[in-house]
Amino acid sequence: MRKAMRSRQSIQIDLFPFLSILACTIGSLILLIIVLTSEIIGSQKQVTIVAKSDNGLNHSKQPRYIECQADGVILHPDQIFVTSSLLESEFSPLGILLEKIDPSQEYLIVVVRPDGIDTFKRVRSLIEGRGIDIGYEPLDKDWKLNIKSEAKN
């Protein structure tokens, strides 16, 4: 008779402890996502570019800096803006800069913003056409550029 009563009783499973652990895990993950996204959104990175060669600082040539954007270029450190329509002009500030550069003493570092790739292609062809050495660095649109000049020894 006891066997008959045992088989009629069903086994009950309580899922409350499992669900509470699952809810805590989901809450922790949501908090982590919120913290990470607020860090990404709230921070503007400032980038400093220092010209270096494979052996350390570049002492043989002096760098000049150009920043490519969608609507033109900025010549650093003077912050002179040249529109896209004037890029190929010999009388624009960019044309004058390219004319003044001595390829044996100087080279150009071009900073490329995400929207300035087409401008970079045009500027690169101008620079390479004059036999000037070029280096380039992609830079995110929200990052600020800080040009650090190294004193020659």
PDB file of N, CA and C in Angstrom, residues 54-123:
ATOM      1  N   ASP A  54      62.163  53.732 -36.964  1.00  0.00           N
ATOM      2  CA  ASP A  54      62.255  52.419 -36.327  1.00  0.00           C
ATOM      3  C   ASP A  54      63.269  52.408 -35.183  1.00  0.00           C
ATOM      4  N   ASN A  55      64.258  53.281 -35.256  1.00  0.00           N
ATOM      5  CA  ASN A  55      65.314  53.320 -34.238  1.00  0.00           C
ATOM      6  C   ASN A  55      65.042  54.341 -33.146  1.00  0.00           C
ATOM      7  N   GLY A  56      63.890  54.957 -33.135  1.00  0.00           N
ATOM      8  CA  GLY A  56      63.588  55.989 -32.140  1.00  0.00           C
ATOM      9  C   GLY A  56      63.169  57.269 -32.832  1.00  0.00           C
ATOM     10  N   LEU A  57      63.554  58.396 -32.272  1.00  0.00           N
ATOM     11  CA  LEU A  57      63.187  59.675 -32.861  1.00  0.00           C
ATOM     12  C   LEU A  57      63.838  59.850 -34.230  1.00  0.00           C
ATOM     13  N   ASN A  58      63.126  60.511 -35.126  1.00  0.00           N
ATOM     14  CA  ASN A  58      63.613  60.741 -36.472  1.00  0.00           C
ATOM     15  C   ASN A  58      64.448  62.020 -36.475  1.00  0.00           C
ATOM     16  N   HIS A  59      65.769  61.881 -36.526  1.00  0.00           N
ATOM     17  CA  HIS A  59      66.652  63.043 -36.487  1.00  0.00           C
ATOM     18  C   HIS A  59      67.112  63.469 -37.876  1.00  0.00           C
ATOM     19  N   SER A  60      66.871  62.667 -38.893  1.00  0.00           N
ATOM     20  CA  SER A  60      67.384  63.010 -40.209  1.00  0.00           C
ATOM     21  C   SER A  60      66.467  63.969 -40.966  1.00  0.00           C
ATOM     22  N   LYS A  61      65.165  63.898 -40.754  1.00  0.00           N
ATOM     23  CA  LYS A  61      64.221  64.770 -41.459  1.00  0.00           C
ATOM     24  C   LYS A  61      63.225  65.364 -40.474  1.00  0.00           C
ATOM     25  N   GLN A  62      62.744  66.542 -40.798  1.00  0.00           N
ATOM     26  CA  GLN A  62      61.733  67.209 -39.980  1.00  0.00           C
ATOM     27  C   GLN A  62      60.346  66.933 -40.565  1.00  0.00           C
ATOM     28  N   PRO A  63      59.389  66.570 -39.729  1.00  0.00           N
ATOM     29  CA  PRO A  63      58.036  66.318 -40.245  1.00  0.00           C
ATOM     30  C   PRO A  63      57.230  67.611 -40.378  1.00  0.00           C
ATOM     31  N   ARG A  64      56.332  67.620 -41.341  1.00  0.00           N
ATOM     32  CA  ARG A  64      55.298  68.637 -41.485  1.00  0.00           C
ATOM     33  C   ARG A  64      53.977  67.879 -41.430  1.00  0.00           C
ATOM     34  N   TYR A  65      52.923  68.502 -40.906  1.00  0.00           N
ATOM     35  CA  TYR A  65      51.668  67.796 -40.656  1.00  0.00           C
ATOM     36  C   TYR A  65      50.524  68.391 -41.462  1.00  0.00           C
ATOM     37  N   ILE A  66      49.721  67.494 -42.042  1.00  0.00           N
ATOM     38  CA  ILE A  66      48.517  67.865 -42.780  1.00  0.00           C
ATOM     39  C   ILE A  66      47.389  66.978 -42.272  1.00  0.00           C
ATOM     40  N   GLU A  67      46.215  67.561 -42.061  1.00  0.00           N
ATOM     41  CA  GLU A  67      45.037  66.813 -41.604  1.00  0.00           C
ATOM     42  C   GLU A  67      43.990  66.827 -42.710  1.00  0.00           C
ATOM     43  N   CYS A  68      43.599  65.637 -43.191  1.00  0.00           N
ATOM     44  CA  CYS A  68      42.620  65.520 -44.279  1.00  0.00           C
ATOM     45  C   CYS A  68      41.219  65.317 -43.719  1.00  0.00           C
ATOM     46  N   GLN A  69      40.289  66.164 -44.176  1.00  0.00           N
ATOM     47  CA  GLN A  69      38.877  66.060 -43.831  1.00  0.00           C
ATOM     48  C   GLN A  69      38.078  65.992 -45.123  1.00  0.00           C
ATOM     49  N   ALA A  70      36.774  65.836 -45.024  1.00  0.00           N
ATOM     50  CA  ALA A  70      35.937  65.716 -46.212  1.00  0.00           C
ATOM     51  C   ALA A  70      35.947  66.993 -47.047  1.00  0.00           C
ATOM     52  N   ASP A  71      35.966  68.141 -46.392  1.00  0.00           N
ATOM     53  CA  ASP A  71      35.839  69.412 -47.106  1.00  0.00           C
ATOM     54  C   ASP A  71      37.169  70.100 -47.386  1.00  0.00           C
ATOM     55  N   GLY A  72      38.290  69.476 -47.043  1.00  0.00           N
ATOM     56  CA  GLY A  72      39.589  70.075 -47.308  1.00  0.00           C
ATOM     57  C   GLY A  72      40.654  69.560 -46.368  1.00  0.00           C
ATOM     58  N   VAL A  73      41.736  70.332 -46.249  1.00  0.00           N
ATOM     59  CA  VAL A  73      42.844  69.947 -45.378  1.00  0.00           C
ATOM     60  C   VAL A  73      43.173  71.088 -44.426  1.00  0.00           C
ATOM     61  N   ILE A  74      43.761  70.718 -43.284  1.00  0.00           N
ATOM     62  CA  ILE A  74      44.256  71.695 -42.319  1.00  0.00           C
ATOM     63  C   ILE A  74      45.767  71.521 -42.250  1.00  0.00           C
ATOM     64  N   LEU A  75      46.488  72.619 -42.428  1.00  0.00           N
ATOM     65  CA  LEU A  75      47.942  72.602 -42.341  1.00  0.00           C
ATOM     66  C   LEU A  75      48.336  72.953 -40.917  1.00  0.00           C
ATOM     67  N   HIS A  76      49.058  72.058 -40.272  1.00  0.00           N
ATOM     68  CA  HIS A  76      49.464  72.266 -38.879  1.00  0.00           C
ATOM     69  C   HIS A  76      50.895  72.765 -38.832  1.00  0.00           C
ATOM     70  N   PRO A  77      51.317  73.490 -37.874  1.00  0.00           N
ATOM     71  CA  PRO A  77      50.667  73.866 -36.620  1.00  0.00           C
ATOM     72  C   PRO A  77      49.869  75.169 -36.703  1.00  0.00           C
ATOM     73  N   ASP A  78      49.861  75.822 -37.875  1.00  0.00           N
ATOM     74  CA  ASP A  78      49.204  77.130 -37.999  1.00  0.00           C
ATOM     75  C   ASP A  78      47.695  77.047 -38.151  1.00  0.00           C
ATOM     76  N   GLN A  79      47.153  75.842 -38.295  1.00  0.00           N
ATOM     77  CA  GLN A  79      45.708  75.622 -38.440  1.00  0.00           C
ATOM     78  C   GLN A  79      45.152  76.334 -39.678  1.00  0.00           C
ATOM     79  N   ILE A  80      45.888  76.332 -40.776  1.00  0.00           N
ATOM     80  CA  ILE A  80      45.427  76.955 -42.021  1.00  0.00           C
ATOM     81  C   ILE A  80      44.565  75.948 -42.761  1.00  0.00           C
ATOM     82  N   PHE A  81      43.329  76.356 -43.095  1.00  0.00           N
ATOM     83  CA  PHE A  81      42.390  75.471 -43.785  1.00  0.00           C
ATOM     84  C   PHE A  81      42.428  75.742 -45.283  1.00  0.00           C
ATOM     85  N   VAL A  82      42.515  74.662 -46.078  1.00  0.00           N
ATOM     86  CA  VAL A  82      42.488  74.747 -47.536  1.00  0.00           C
ATOM     87  C   VAL A  82      41.311  73.914 -48.013  1.00  0.00           C
ATOM     88  N   THR A  83      40.384  74.533 -48.743  1.00  0.00           N
ATOM     89  CA  THR A  83      39.199  73.818 -49.212  1.00  0.00           C
ATOM     90  C   THR A  83      39.569  72.806 -50.298  1.00  0.00           C
ATOM     91  N   SER A  84      38.682  71.855 -50.522  1.00  0.00           N
ATOM     92  CA  SER A  84      38.915  70.809 -51.521  1.00  0.00           C
ATOM     93  C   SER A  84      39.080  71.382 -52.920  1.00  0.00           C
ATOM     94  N   SER A  85      38.369  72.466 -53.205  1.00  0.00           N
ATOM     95  CA  SER A  85      38.442  73.047 -54.547  1.00  0.00           C
ATOM     96  C   SER A  85      39.809  73.672 -54.836  1.00  0.00           C
ATOM     97  N   LEU A  86      40.573  74.001 -53.797  1.00  0.00           N
ATOM     98  CA  LEU A  86      41.878  74.643 -53.986  1.00  0.00           C
ATOM     99  C   LEU A  86      43.056  73.695 -53.800  1.00  0.00           C
ATOM    100  N   LEU A  87      42.808  72.406 -53.640  1.00  0.00           N
ATOM    101  CA  LEU A  87      43.904  71.474 -53.339  1.00  0.00           C
ATOM    102  C   LEU A  87      44.966  71.437 -54.433  1.00  0.00           C
ATOM    103  N   GLU A  88      44.556  71.411 -55.696  1.00  0.00           N
ATOM    104  CA  GLU A  88      45.514  71.292 -56.792  1.00  0.00           C
ATOM    105  C   GLU A  88      46.125  72.627 -57.206  1.00  0.00           C
ATOM    106  N   SER A  89      45.658  73.729 -56.658  1.00  0.00           N
ATOM    107  CA  SER A  89      46.165  75.052 -57.027  1.00  0.00           C
ATOM    108  C   SER A  89      47.576  75.264 -56.481  1.00  0.00           C
ATOM    109  N   GLU A  90      48.462  75.779 -57.345  1.00  0.00           N
ATOM    110  CA  GLU A  90      49.832  76.061 -56.914  1.00  0.00           C
ATOM    111  C   GLU A  90      49.888  77.247 -55.962  1.00  0.00           C
ATOM    112  N   PHE A  91      48.854  78.083 -55.982  1.00  0.00           N
ATOM    113  CA  PHE A  91      48.855  79.305 -55.185  1.00  0.00           C
ATOM    114  C   PHE A  91      48.096  79.155 -53.868  1.00  0.00           C
ATOM    115  N   SER A  92      47.566  77.975 -53.618  1.00  0.00           N
ATOM    116  CA  SER A  92      46.896  77.726 -52.337  1.00  0.00           C
ATOM    117  C   SER A  92      47.964  77.521 -51.261  1.00  0.00           C
ATOM    118  N   PRO A  93      47.593  77.643 -49.996  1.00  0.00           N
ATOM    119  CA  PRO A  93      48.583  77.379 -48.935  1.00  0.00           C
ATOM    120  C   PRO A  93      49.201  75.979 -49.024  1.00  0.00           C
ATOM    121  N   LEU A  94      48.423  74.989 -49.484  1.00  0.00           N
ATOM    122  CA  LEU A  94      48.976  73.638 -49.643  1.00  0.00           C
ATOM    123  C   LEU A  94      50.009  73.611 -50.763  1.00  0.00           C
ATOM    124  N   GLY A  95      49.687  74.241 -51.892  1.00  0.00           N
ATOM    125  CA  GLY A  95      50.638  74.298 -53.006  1.00  0.00           C
ATOM    126  C   GLY A  95      51.922  75.011 -52.625  1.00  0.00           C
ATOM    127  N   ILE A  96      51.792  76.093 -51.862  1.00  0.00           N
ATOM    128  CA  ILE A  96      52.972  76.835 -51.403  1.00  0.00           C
ATOM    129  C   ILE A  96      53.801  75.977 -50.447  1.00  0.00           C
ATOM    130  N   LEU A  97      53.124  75.247 -49.546  1.00  0.00           N
ATOM    131  CA  LEU A  97      53.835  74.356 -48.618  1.00  0.00           C
ATOM    132  C   LEU A  97      54.595  73.278 -49.373  1.00  0.00           C
ATOM    133  N   LEU A  98      53.945  72.650 -50.361  1.00  0.00           N
ATOM    134  CA  LEU A  98      54.595  71.591 -51.127  1.00  0.00           C
ATOM    135  C   LEU A  98      55.779  72.136 -51.917  1.00  0.00           C
ATOM    136  N   GLU A  99      55.675  73.364 -52.372  1.00  0.00           N
ATOM    137  CA  GLU A  99      56.769  73.988 -53.117  1.00  0.00           C
ATOM    138  C   GLU A  99      57.964  74.285 -52.207  1.00  0.00           C
ATOM    139  N   LYS A 100      57.695  74.664 -50.960  1.00  0.00           N
ATOM    140  CA  LYS A 100      58.758  75.043 -50.024  1.00  0.00           C
ATOM    141  C   LYS A 100      59.473  73.845 -49.398  1.00  0.00           C
ATOM    142  N   ILE A 101      58.849  72.674 -49.409  1.00  0.00           N
ATOM    143  CA  ILE A 101      59.445  71.502 -48.744  1.00  0.00           C
ATOM    144  C   ILE A 101      60.666  71.005 -49.511  1.00  0.00           C
ATOM    145  N   ASP A 102      61.740  70.786 -48.775  1.00  0.00           N
ATOM    146  CA  ASP A 102      62.953  70.182 -49.314  1.00  0.00           C
ATOM    147  C   ASP A 102      62.888  68.685 -49.000  1.00  0.00           C
ATOM    148  N   PRO A 103      62.687  67.836 -50.029  1.00  0.00           N
ATOM    149  CA  PRO A 103      62.519  66.395 -49.771  1.00  0.00           C
ATOM    150  C   PRO A 103      63.695  65.736 -49.050  1.00  0.00           C
ATOM    151  N   SER A 104      64.873  66.335 -49.108  1.00  0.00           N
ATOM    152  CA  SER A 104      66.017  65.737 -48.411  1.00  0.00           C
ATOM    153  C   SER A 104      66.047  66.125 -46.933  1.00  0.00           C
ATOM    154  N   GLN A 105      65.299  67.168 -46.553  1.00  0.00           N
ATOM    155  CA  GLN A 105      65.305  67.651 -45.175  1.00  0.00           C
ATOM    156  C   GLN A 105      63.971  67.468 -44.449  1.00  0.00           C
ATOM    157  N   GLU A 106      62.867  67.359 -45.203  1.00  0.00           N
ATOM    158  CA  GLU A 106      61.534  67.311 -44.595  1.00  0.00           C
ATOM    159  C   GLU A 106      60.683  66.223 -45.236  1.00  0.00           C
ATOM    160  N   TYR A 107      59.653  65.823 -44.522  1.00  0.00           N
ATOM    161  CA  TYR A 107      58.653  64.903 -45.055  1.00  0.00           C
ATOM    162  C   TYR A 107      57.301  65.269 -44.456  1.00  0.00           C
ATOM    163  N   LEU A 108      56.234  64.681 -44.979  1.00  0.00           N
ATOM    164  CA  LEU A 108      54.880  65.009 -44.540  1.00  0.00           C
ATOM    165  C   LEU A 108      54.237  63.840 -43.820  1.00  0.00           C
ATOM    166  N   ILE A 109      53.574  64.151 -42.717  1.00  0.00           N
ATOM    167  CA  ILE A 109      52.715  63.187 -42.035  1.00  0.00           C
ATOM    168  C   ILE A 109      51.286  63.664 -42.257  1.00  0.00           C
ATOM    169  N   VAL A 110      50.474  62.800 -42.840  1.00  0.00           N
ATOM    170  CA  VAL A 110      49.091  63.141 -43.160  1.00  0.00           C
ATOM    171  C   VAL A 110      48.178  62.402 -42.195  1.00  0.00           C
ATOM    172  N   VAL A 111      47.370  63.164 -41.471  1.00  0.00           N
ATOM    173  CA  VAL A 111      46.373  62.602 -40.558  1.00  0.00           C
ATOM    174  C   VAL A 111      45.078  62.485 -41.345  1.00  0.00           C
ATOM    175  N   VAL A 112      44.476  61.289 -41.349  1.00  0.00           N
ATOM    176  CA  VAL A 112      43.288  61.039 -42.162  1.00  0.00           C
ATOM    177  C   VAL A 112      42.090  60.797 -41.258  1.00  0.00           C
ATOM    178  N   ARG A 113      41.085  61.654 -41.381  1.00  0.00           N
ATOM    179  CA  ARG A 113      39.814  61.465 -40.682  1.00  0.00           C
ATOM    180  C   ARG A 113      38.969  60.480 -41.493  1.00  0.00           C
ATOM    181  N   PRO A 114      37.974  59.816 -40.864  1.00  0.00           N
ATOM    182  CA  PRO A 114      37.161  58.832 -41.593  1.00  0.00           C
ATOM    183  C   PRO A 114      36.466  59.405 -42.828  1.00  0.00           C
ATOM    184  N   ASP A 115      36.060  60.664 -42.773  1.00  0.00           N
ATOM    185  CA  ASP A 115      35.375  61.259 -43.924  1.00  0.00           C
ATOM    186  C   ASP A 115      36.348  61.898 -44.910  1.00  0.00           C
ATOM    187  N   GLY A 116      37.645  61.838 -44.652  1.00  0.00           N
ATOM    188  CA  GLY A 116      38.629  62.500 -45.497  1.00  0.00           C
ATOM    189  C   GLY A 116      39.457  61.583 -46.366  1.00  0.00           C
ATOM    190  N   ILE A 117      38.962  60.397 -46.639  1.00  0.00           N
ATOM    191  CA  ILE A 117      39.743  59.432 -47.420  1.00  0.00           C
ATOM    192  C   ILE A 117      39.910  59.891 -48.862  1.00  0.00           C
ATOM    193  N   ASP A 118      38.850  60.424 -49.468  1.00  0.00           N
ATOM    194  CA  ASP A 118      38.960  60.914 -50.846  1.00  0.00           C
ATOM    195  C   ASP A 118      39.924  62.099 -50.927  1.00  0.00           C
ATOM    196  N   THR A 119      39.855  62.979 -49.951  1.00  0.00           N
ATOM    197  CA  THR A 119      40.787  64.109 -49.896  1.00  0.00           C
ATOM    198  C   THR A 119      42.215  63.598 -49.735  1.00  0.00           C
ATOM    199  N   PHE A 120      42.400  62.582 -48.897  1.00  0.00           N
ATOM    200  CA  PHE A 120      43.733  62.006 -48.696  1.00  0.00           C
ATOM    201  C   PHE A 120      44.292  61.450 -49.994  1.00  0.00           C
ATOM    202  N   LYS A 121      43.471  60.790 -50.796  1.00  0.00           N
ATOM    203  CA  LYS A 121      43.950  60.237 -52.068  1.00  0.00           C
ATOM    204  C   LYS A 121      44.461  61.343 -52.982  1.00  0.00           C
ATOM    205  N   ARG A 122      43.733  62.453 -53.019  1.00  0.00           N
ATOM    206  CA  ARG A 122      44.161  63.588 -53.850  1.00  0.00           C
ATOM    207  C   ARG A 122      45.459  64.199 -53.322  1.00  0.00           C
ATOM    208  N   VAL A 123      45.538  64.385 -52.005  1.00  0.00           N
ATOM    209  CA  VAL A 123      46.731  64.981 -51.396  1.00  0.00           C
ATOM    210  C   VAL A 123      47.934  64.056 -51.563  1.00  0.00           C
TER     211      VAL A 123
END
